[in-house]
Amino acid sequence: MLAAHEMLAKQLQNTRARSDKNYHLLVAFPPGEEPKKEILQRIEAELCAKLGFAEHQRIAVVHRDTDHVHMHVAINKVHPKKFTLHSPYYDFDVLAKACAEME
């Protein structure tokens, strides 16, 4: 919960942006695939970097409560030092290409 409060504190420093200051990334794996923690961390870091969020605050949570493992990543779109808002351009295309490369 502390991480969410820290993210909100950074978001409040950007008073100009009117759009959503959060980005939600969902990464799902095929049924039966059980990536190890290290692999999940690398996937999360790589996808966030490709989207331009390498330096941004984020919280990743892995769920194993369905027939397929999936990871939610809550990303603060407000840069932690510049306080500018970053909205990835053509994010679905970027993610598709990054996922294909990582496969």
CSV table of C-alpha atoms in Angstrom, one decimal:
chain,number,residue,atom,x,y,z
A,1,MET,CA,0.0,0.0,0.0
A,2,LEU,CA,2.9,2.3,0.7
A,3,ALA,CA,4.0,2.0,-3.0
A,4,ALA,CA,0.6,3.2,-4.2
A,5,HIS,CA,0.8,6.2,-1.9
A,6,GLU,CA,4.3,7.1,-3.2
A,7,MET,CA,2.9,6.9,-6.8
A,8,LEU,CA,0.0,9.1,-5.9
A,9,ALA,CA,2.4,11.7,-4.3
A,10,LYS,CA,4.3,11.9,-7.6
A,11,GLN,CA,1.1,12.2,-9.6
A,12,LEU,CA,0.0,15.1,-7.5
A,13,GLN,CA,3.1,17.0,-8.5
A,14,ASN,CA,1.9,17.1,-12.1
A,15,THR,CA,-1.0,19.6,-12.1
A,16,ARG,CA,-1.3,20.1,-15.9
A,17,ALA,CA,-2.3,16.6,-17.0
A,18,ARG,CA,-6.0,16.0,-17.3
A,19,SER,CA,-5.8,12.4,-18.6
A,20,ASP,CA,-5.5,9.3,-16.5
A,21,LYS,CA,-2.1,9.2,-14.8
A,22,ASN,CA,-2.1,5.4,-14.5
A,23,TYR,CA,-1.3,2.8,-17.2
A,24,HIS,CA,-2.4,-0.8,-16.7
A,25,LEU,CA,-0.5,-3.6,-18.4
A,26,LEU,CA,-1.7,-7.2,-18.4
A,27,VAL,CA,0.6,-10.0,-19.4
A,28,ALA,CA,-1.0,-13.4,-19.7
A,29,PHE,CA,0.6,-16.8,-20.3
A,30,PRO,CA,-0.8,-19.9,-22.0
A,31,PRO,CA,-2.4,-22.5,-19.7
A,32,GLY,CA,0.1,-24.7,-18.0
A,33,GLU,CA,3.0,-22.3,-18.5
A,34,GLU,CA,4.6,-21.3,-15.1
A,35,PRO,CA,7.3,-18.7,-15.6
A,36,LYS,CA,9.8,-18.4,-12.7
A,37,LYS,CA,10.0,-15.1,-10.7
A,38,GLU,CA,13.2,-14.1,-12.5
A,39,ILE,CA,11.6,-14.5,-15.9
A,40,LEU,CA,8.5,-12.5,-14.9
A,41,GLN,CA,10.7,-9.7,-13.6
A,42,ARG,CA,12.7,-9.6,-16.9
A,43,ILE,CA,9.5,-9.6,-18.9
A,44,GLU,CA,8.0,-6.8,-16.8
A,45,ALA,CA,11.2,-4.7,-17.1
A,46,GLU,CA,11.6,-5.3,-20.8
A,47,LEU,CA,8.0,-4.4,-21.7
A,48,CYS,CA,8.0,-1.3,-19.5
A,49,ALA,CA,11.2,-0.2,-21.1
A,50,LYS,CA,9.9,-0.7,-24.6
A,51,LEU,CA,6.8,1.4,-23.7
A,52,GLY,CA,9.1,4.2,-22.3
A,53,PHE,CA,8.4,3.5,-18.7
A,54,ALA,CA,11.8,2.2,-17.6
A,55,GLU,CA,12.3,5.0,-15.0
A,56,HIS,CA,8.6,5.1,-13.9
A,57,GLN,CA,7.2,3.8,-10.7
A,58,ARG,CA,5.3,0.6,-11.0
A,59,ILE,CA,3.8,-2.3,-9.1
A,60,ALA,CA,3.6,-5.8,-10.6
A,61,VAL,CA,1.4,-8.5,-9.2
A,62,VAL,CA,1.3,-12.1,-10.4
A,63,HIS,CA,-1.9,-14.1,-10.2
A,64,ARG,CA,-2.1,-17.9,-10.3
A,65,ASP,CA,-5.8,-18.1,-9.5
A,66,THR,CA,-7.0,-19.1,-13.0
A,67,ASP,CA,-6.0,-21.8,-15.5
A,68,HIS,CA,-3.3,-19.4,-16.8
A,69,VAL,CA,-0.7,-17.3,-15.0
A,70,HIS,CA,-1.1,-13.6,-15.6
A,71,MET,CA,0.6,-10.5,-14.3
A,72,HIS,CA,-0.9,-7.0,-13.7
A,73,VAL,CA,1.5,-4.1,-13.8
A,74,ALA,CA,0.2,-0.7,-12.5
A,75,ILE,CA,2.5,2.0,-13.9
A,76,ASN,CA,2.6,5.6,-12.9
A,77,LYS,CA,2.6,7.6,-16.2
A,78,VAL,CA,4.1,10.6,-14.4
A,79,HIS,CA,7.9,10.6,-14.5
A,80,PRO,CA,9.3,10.5,-10.9
A,81,LYS,CA,11.8,13.3,-11.5
A,82,LYS,CA,10.5,15.4,-14.4
A,83,PHE,CA,6.8,15.1,-13.4
A,84,THR,CA,5.9,14.9,-17.1
A,85,LEU,CA,3.1,12.6,-18.2
A,86,HIS,CA,4.1,9.8,-20.7
A,87,SER,CA,1.5,8.2,-22.9
A,88,PRO,CA,3.0,5.5,-25.1
A,89,TYR,CA,2.3,6.0,-28.8
A,90,TYR,CA,0.8,3.0,-30.6
A,91,ASP,CA,1.4,0.9,-27.5
A,92,PHE,CA,-0.4,-2.2,-28.8
A,93,ASP,CA,2.1,-2.3,-31.8
A,94,VAL,CA,5.0,-1.8,-29.5
A,95,LEU,CA,3.8,-4.6,-27.1
A,96,ALA,CA,3.1,-7.0,-30.0
A,97,LYS,CA,6.6,-6.5,-31.4
A,98,ALA,CA,8.3,-6.8,-28.0
A,99,CYS,CA,6.3,-10.0,-27.2
A,100,ALA,CA,7.3,-11.5,-30.5
A,101,GLU,CA,10.9,-10.7,-29.9
A,102,MET,CA,10.9,-12.2,-26.4
A,103,GLU,CA,9.1,-15.4,-27.5
